[in-house]
Amino acid sequence: MKRISDKFYKLPQKMCKIITFNQGSEFADYKYLESKMHCQAYYCETHSSWQKGINENMNGRLRRYLPSATIIDHITQQDLDLLANKIKLCTRKCLGYKMSEEVFIQQYKSDGRIIWAEFDAIDE
């Protein structure tokens, strides 16, 4: 959880209201994340994919390139980065046919408390 909060703590509070998790043990310390990021953690029930629609939609997008039988250990980090960029650059109907990165940057810049140079530090 510390790694997650370290990545996202610079975001304006309005950009992180709820984080959705599955029942994995890696999310057991969710209270830490809630306190650090001032957001609410929501655990989805097992076999209840409708409770995490955005996650399931993204899984479907990833499966176009990485079928469920794919052995992730056989894929290089460079290939995963290329795939992430390809998906990031897709326009989405739910975002008014804008790219997710474009919407993120607009939201991030609209918060006057943030110095734009800090945006680069988020991805490190």
mmCIF file of C-alpha atoms in Angstrom, residues 36-120:
data_model
loop_
_atom_site.group_PDB
_atom_site.id
_atom_site.type_symbol
_atom_site.label_atom_id
_atom_site.label_comp_id
_atom_site.label_asym_id
_atom_site.label_seq_id
_atom_site.Cartn_x
_atom_site.Cartn_y
_atom_site.Cartn_z
ATOM 1 C CA LYS A 36 -2.612 8.760 3.371
ATOM 2 C CA MET A 37 -4.748 9.647 0.370
ATOM 3 C CA HIS A 38 -7.923 10.735 2.165
ATOM 4 C CA CYS A 39 -10.042 8.493 -0.005
ATOM 5 C CA GLN A 40 -12.374 5.582 0.570
ATOM 6 C CA ALA A 41 -11.411 1.987 -0.217
ATOM 7 C CA TYR A 42 -14.111 -0.297 -1.571
ATOM 8 C CA TYR A 43 -13.691 -4.071 -1.643
ATOM 9 C CA CYS A 44 -15.635 -5.833 -4.363
ATOM 10 C CA GLU A 45 -17.325 -9.087 -3.474
ATOM 11 C CA THR A 46 -15.932 -12.276 -4.982
ATOM 12 C CA HIS A 47 -17.463 -13.153 -8.383
ATOM 13 C CA SER A 48 -19.196 -9.756 -8.583
ATOM 14 C CA SER A 49 -17.614 -8.218 -11.656
ATOM 15 C CA TRP A 50 -20.449 -5.674 -11.984
ATOM 16 C CA GLN A 51 -19.099 -3.955 -8.848
ATOM 17 C CA LYS A 52 -15.947 -2.949 -10.699
ATOM 18 C CA GLY A 53 -17.078 -2.112 -14.206
ATOM 19 C CA ILE A 54 -14.121 0.101 -15.102
ATOM 20 C CA ASN A 55 -11.661 -2.597 -14.036
ATOM 21 C CA GLU A 56 -13.504 -5.248 -16.041
ATOM 22 C CA ASN A 57 -13.588 -2.969 -19.084
ATOM 23 C CA MET A 58 -9.826 -2.473 -18.838
ATOM 24 C CA ASN A 59 -9.301 -6.216 -18.413
ATOM 25 C CA GLY A 60 -11.203 -6.724 -21.665
ATOM 26 C CA ARG A 61 -9.002 -4.191 -23.443
ATOM 27 C CA LEU A 62 -5.860 -5.903 -22.143
ATOM 28 C CA ARG A 63 -7.143 -9.349 -23.172
ATOM 29 C CA ARG A 64 -7.260 -8.171 -26.794
ATOM 30 C CA TYR A 65 -3.463 -8.173 -26.660
ATOM 31 C CA LEU A 66 -2.782 -10.600 -23.807
ATOM 32 C CA PRO A 67 -5.147 -13.592 -23.929
ATOM 33 C CA SER A 68 -5.864 -15.216 -20.561
ATOM 34 C CA ALA A 69 -3.431 -18.058 -21.341
ATOM 35 C CA THR A 70 -0.556 -15.561 -21.679
ATOM 36 C CA ILE A 71 2.381 -16.160 -19.356
ATOM 37 C CA ILE A 72 3.272 -12.665 -18.189
ATOM 38 C CA ASP A 73 6.790 -13.727 -17.169
ATOM 39 C CA HIS A 74 7.534 -14.270 -20.874
ATOM 40 C CA ILE A 75 6.722 -10.657 -21.772
ATOM 41 C CA THR A 76 9.385 -7.985 -21.442
ATOM 42 C CA GLN A 77 8.839 -4.818 -19.447
ATOM 43 C CA GLN A 78 9.428 -2.879 -22.655
ATOM 44 C CA ASP A 79 6.556 -4.723 -24.357
ATOM 45 C CA LEU A 80 4.291 -4.093 -21.361
ATOM 46 C CA ASP A 81 5.203 -0.394 -21.456
ATOM 47 C CA LEU A 82 4.393 -0.252 -25.185
ATOM 48 C CA LEU A 83 1.027 -1.895 -24.540
ATOM 49 C CA ALA A 84 0.274 0.522 -21.697
ATOM 50 C CA ASN A 85 1.033 3.468 -23.978
ATOM 51 C CA LYS A 86 -1.093 2.035 -26.777
ATOM 52 C CA ILE A 87 -4.072 1.669 -24.442
ATOM 53 C CA LYS A 88 -3.454 5.065 -22.865
ATOM 54 C CA LEU A 89 -3.619 6.736 -26.292
ATOM 55 C CA CYS A 90 -7.001 5.227 -27.221
ATOM 56 C CA THR A 91 -9.925 7.630 -27.228
ATOM 57 C CA ARG A 92 -12.946 6.637 -25.154
ATOM 58 C CA LYS A 93 -16.605 7.345 -25.661
ATOM 59 C CA CYS A 94 -17.149 7.806 -21.899
ATOM 60 C CA LEU A 95 -14.546 10.604 -21.955
ATOM 61 C CA GLY A 96 -16.120 12.464 -24.857
ATOM 62 C CA TYR A 97 -13.804 10.712 -27.320
ATOM 63 C CA LYS A 98 -10.720 12.042 -25.554
ATOM 64 C CA MET A 99 -7.717 10.049 -24.397
ATOM 65 C CA SER A 100 -7.576 9.187 -20.707
ATOM 66 C CA GLU A 101 -4.229 10.949 -20.384
ATOM 67 C CA GLU A 102 -5.709 14.099 -21.921
ATOM 68 C CA VAL A 103 -8.565 14.135 -19.413
ATOM 69 C CA PHE A 104 -6.183 13.392 -16.541
ATOM 70 C CA ILE A 105 -3.904 16.292 -17.474
ATOM 71 C CA GLN A 106 -6.869 18.678 -17.805
ATOM 72 C CA GLN A 107 -8.102 17.692 -14.363
ATOM 73 C CA TYR A 108 -4.638 17.887 -12.854
ATOM 74 C CA LYS A 109 -3.879 21.320 -14.305
ATOM 75 C CA SER A 110 -7.256 22.685 -13.207
ATOM 76 C CA ASP A 111 -6.245 22.425 -9.556
ATOM 77 C CA GLY A 112 -4.482 25.729 -8.858
ATOM 78 C CA ARG A 113 -2.649 24.369 -5.805
ATOM 79 C CA ILE A 114 -0.458 22.115 -7.901
ATOM 80 C CA ILE A 115 2.731 23.181 -9.619
ATOM 81 C CA TRP A 116 2.664 21.650 -13.103
ATOM 82 C CA ALA A 117 6.294 20.460 -12.847
ATOM 83 C CA GLU A 118 5.208 18.061 -10.094
ATOM 84 C CA PHE A 119 3.205 16.100 -12.662
ATOM 85 C CA ASP A 120 6.419 14.588 -14.011
#
